[in-house]
XYZ file of C-alpha atoms in Angstrom:
179
model
C 2.120 -4.558 17.490
C 1.599 -6.920 14.577
C 4.388 -7.049 12.070
C 3.820 -5.730 8.584
C 3.737 -9.199 7.071
C 1.361 -10.494 9.748
C -0.942 -7.660 8.753
C -0.585 -8.649 5.126
C -1.480 -12.187 6.127
C -4.569 -10.968 7.949
C -5.511 -8.765 5.014
C -5.347 -11.812 2.777
C -8.207 -13.265 4.770
C -10.288 -10.198 3.968
C -9.970 -10.705 0.218
C -12.134 -13.626 -0.845
C -14.478 -14.579 -3.639
C -13.874 -13.718 -7.255
C -10.605 -11.925 -6.512
C -9.206 -15.205 -5.166
C -9.803 -16.925 -8.491
C -8.309 -14.158 -10.613
C -5.416 -15.051 -12.882
C -2.009 -13.830 -11.714
C -2.237 -10.384 -13.268
C -1.385 -7.213 -11.428
C -3.024 -4.823 -13.850
C -5.355 -2.239 -12.411
C -8.105 -0.268 -14.064
C -6.413 3.122 -13.759
C -9.635 5.131 -13.898
C -11.179 3.027 -11.141
C -8.059 3.256 -8.956
C -7.813 7.035 -9.392
C -11.534 7.550 -8.726
C -11.420 5.335 -5.636
C -8.295 7.050 -4.308
C -9.876 10.452 -4.883
C -12.956 9.365 -2.939
C -10.812 8.182 0.011
C -8.446 11.164 -0.036
C -10.778 13.775 1.376
C -9.226 16.280 -1.016
C -5.648 15.684 0.147
C -4.460 15.063 -3.424
C -5.808 15.563 -6.905
C -6.463 12.831 -9.420
C -3.302 13.754 -11.335
C -1.155 12.704 -8.364
C -2.826 9.307 -8.144
C -2.547 8.815 -11.894
C 1.139 9.780 -11.761
C 1.718 7.260 -8.954
C 0.206 4.481 -11.049
C 2.397 5.528 -13.972
C 5.419 5.442 -11.642
C 4.557 1.944 -10.444
C 3.998 0.725 -14.001
C 7.198 2.247 -15.353
C 9.290 0.777 -12.513
C 8.056 -2.798 -12.824
C 11.532 -4.189 -12.086
C 11.065 -2.983 -8.488
C 7.929 -5.100 -8.025
C 10.020 -8.150 -7.177
C 12.260 -6.340 -4.691
C 11.408 -7.414 -1.155
C 9.485 -5.131 1.153
C 11.741 -4.094 4.051
C 9.437 -5.123 6.862
C 11.582 -3.551 9.584
C 11.752 -0.199 7.845
C 8.020 -0.152 7.149
C 7.204 -1.144 10.733
C 9.575 1.496 12.167
C 8.218 4.177 9.839
C 4.659 3.267 10.776
C 5.474 3.503 14.490
C 7.176 6.871 14.029
C 4.306 8.240 11.950
C 1.273 6.909 13.786
C 2.303 6.010 17.346
C 4.835 8.778 17.911
C 3.352 11.480 15.675
C 6.682 12.060 13.960
C 5.782 11.516 10.313
C 7.436 14.805 9.368
C 10.805 13.266 10.212
C 10.367 10.524 7.618
C 11.390 10.615 3.985
C 8.430 10.751 1.631
C 9.044 7.161 0.503
C 9.061 5.897 4.093
C 5.905 7.883 4.746
C 4.282 6.024 1.845
C 5.273 2.663 3.328
C 3.863 3.714 6.703
C 0.595 4.703 5.028
C 0.400 1.317 3.298
C 0.820 -0.444 6.650
C -1.852 1.771 8.197
C -4.280 0.688 5.489
C -3.427 -2.985 6.018
C -4.243 -2.495 9.708
C -7.507 -0.800 8.781
C -8.465 -3.580 6.383
C -7.660 -6.330 8.883
C -9.766 -4.621 11.541
C -12.783 -4.475 9.237
C -12.280 -0.912 8.041
C -13.068 -1.447 4.381
C -11.277 -2.599 1.304
C -12.254 -5.644 -0.644
C -10.070 -5.691 -3.717
C -6.616 -4.863 -4.976
C -8.071 -1.643 -6.354
C -9.362 -0.638 -2.925
C -6.080 -1.525 -1.237
C -3.836 0.491 -3.560
C -6.346 3.363 -3.691
C -6.715 3.592 0.066
C -2.929 3.425 0.578
C -2.300 6.265 -1.882
C -5.043 8.389 -0.312
C -3.671 7.719 3.184
C -0.174 8.759 2.075
C -1.509 12.087 0.796
C -3.397 12.711 4.036
C -0.399 11.749 6.190
C 1.866 14.067 4.206
C -0.542 16.982 4.743
C -1.172 16.233 8.421
C 2.548 16.074 9.175
C 3.416 19.261 7.322
C 5.492 17.398 4.764
C 8.367 14.949 4.881
C 12.029 15.352 5.795
C 12.830 14.825 2.117
C 10.727 14.335 -0.967
C 7.346 15.527 -2.124
C 3.748 14.509 -1.581
C 3.966 12.764 -4.947
C 6.906 10.713 -3.626
C 4.845 9.676 -0.583
C 1.921 8.604 -2.764
C 4.312 6.761 -5.089
C 5.848 4.985 -2.079
C 2.468 3.779 -0.854
C 1.491 2.552 -4.311
C 4.799 0.738 -4.805
C 4.616 -0.950 -1.389
C 1.167 -2.320 -2.183
C 2.210 -3.346 -5.693
C 5.207 -5.253 -4.320
C 2.930 -7.150 -1.956
C 0.457 -7.932 -4.728
C 3.076 -9.081 -7.241
C 5.151 -11.037 -4.743
C 2.086 -12.768 -3.326
C 1.249 -14.056 -6.809
C 4.806 -15.087 -7.682
C 5.141 -16.983 -4.420
C 2.650 -19.630 -5.479
C 0.019 -18.595 -2.991
C -2.819 -19.409 -5.332
C -3.080 -16.014 -6.971
C -5.292 -13.138 -5.980
C -4.964 -11.342 -2.687
C -5.005 -14.669 -0.847
C -1.454 -15.134 -2.099
C -0.383 -12.476 0.396
C -0.537 -15.183 3.040
C 2.090 -17.220 1.203
C 4.399 -14.216 0.978
C 3.797 -13.235 4.588
C 4.773 -16.646 5.945
C 8.259 -16.189 4.492
C 8.849 -13.289 6.894
C 7.497 -14.865 10.073
């Protein structure tokens, strides 16, 4: 199985064009993110949960520079998706697993073409995973959605700070540090 950062590297190749030339800003249009997440969620969460997750990510900006624990995310993803044991994960770990699932989907051509799509799809996936697993070992659905949003935000911010040229293509620069 590809490592989390290898997936991030592959996802970087999916994000080209105008997004590549964007200045190093990690601001999202909240309405667009919430609407996109709602569309991908299949009703697993309401717009208030997605909006709250974005508020959480914004209000905890000091965490954006904390490294993503690749091993934990990879193990959580395996437990959730390969072993069907998502219910044994904390809500935050479930969110990280959902983010990795979306990176796999994006790298295999399953949609997503912007930072907005990536964070929206990850939040929606976390809500669906929480419901499908009957909950988490600790934490709420909101915590799972927050975890997915924060994992994506860390990747976005760190890819830009790492001098990878800005935009989602900077994920490749960040990913190479973990290989």
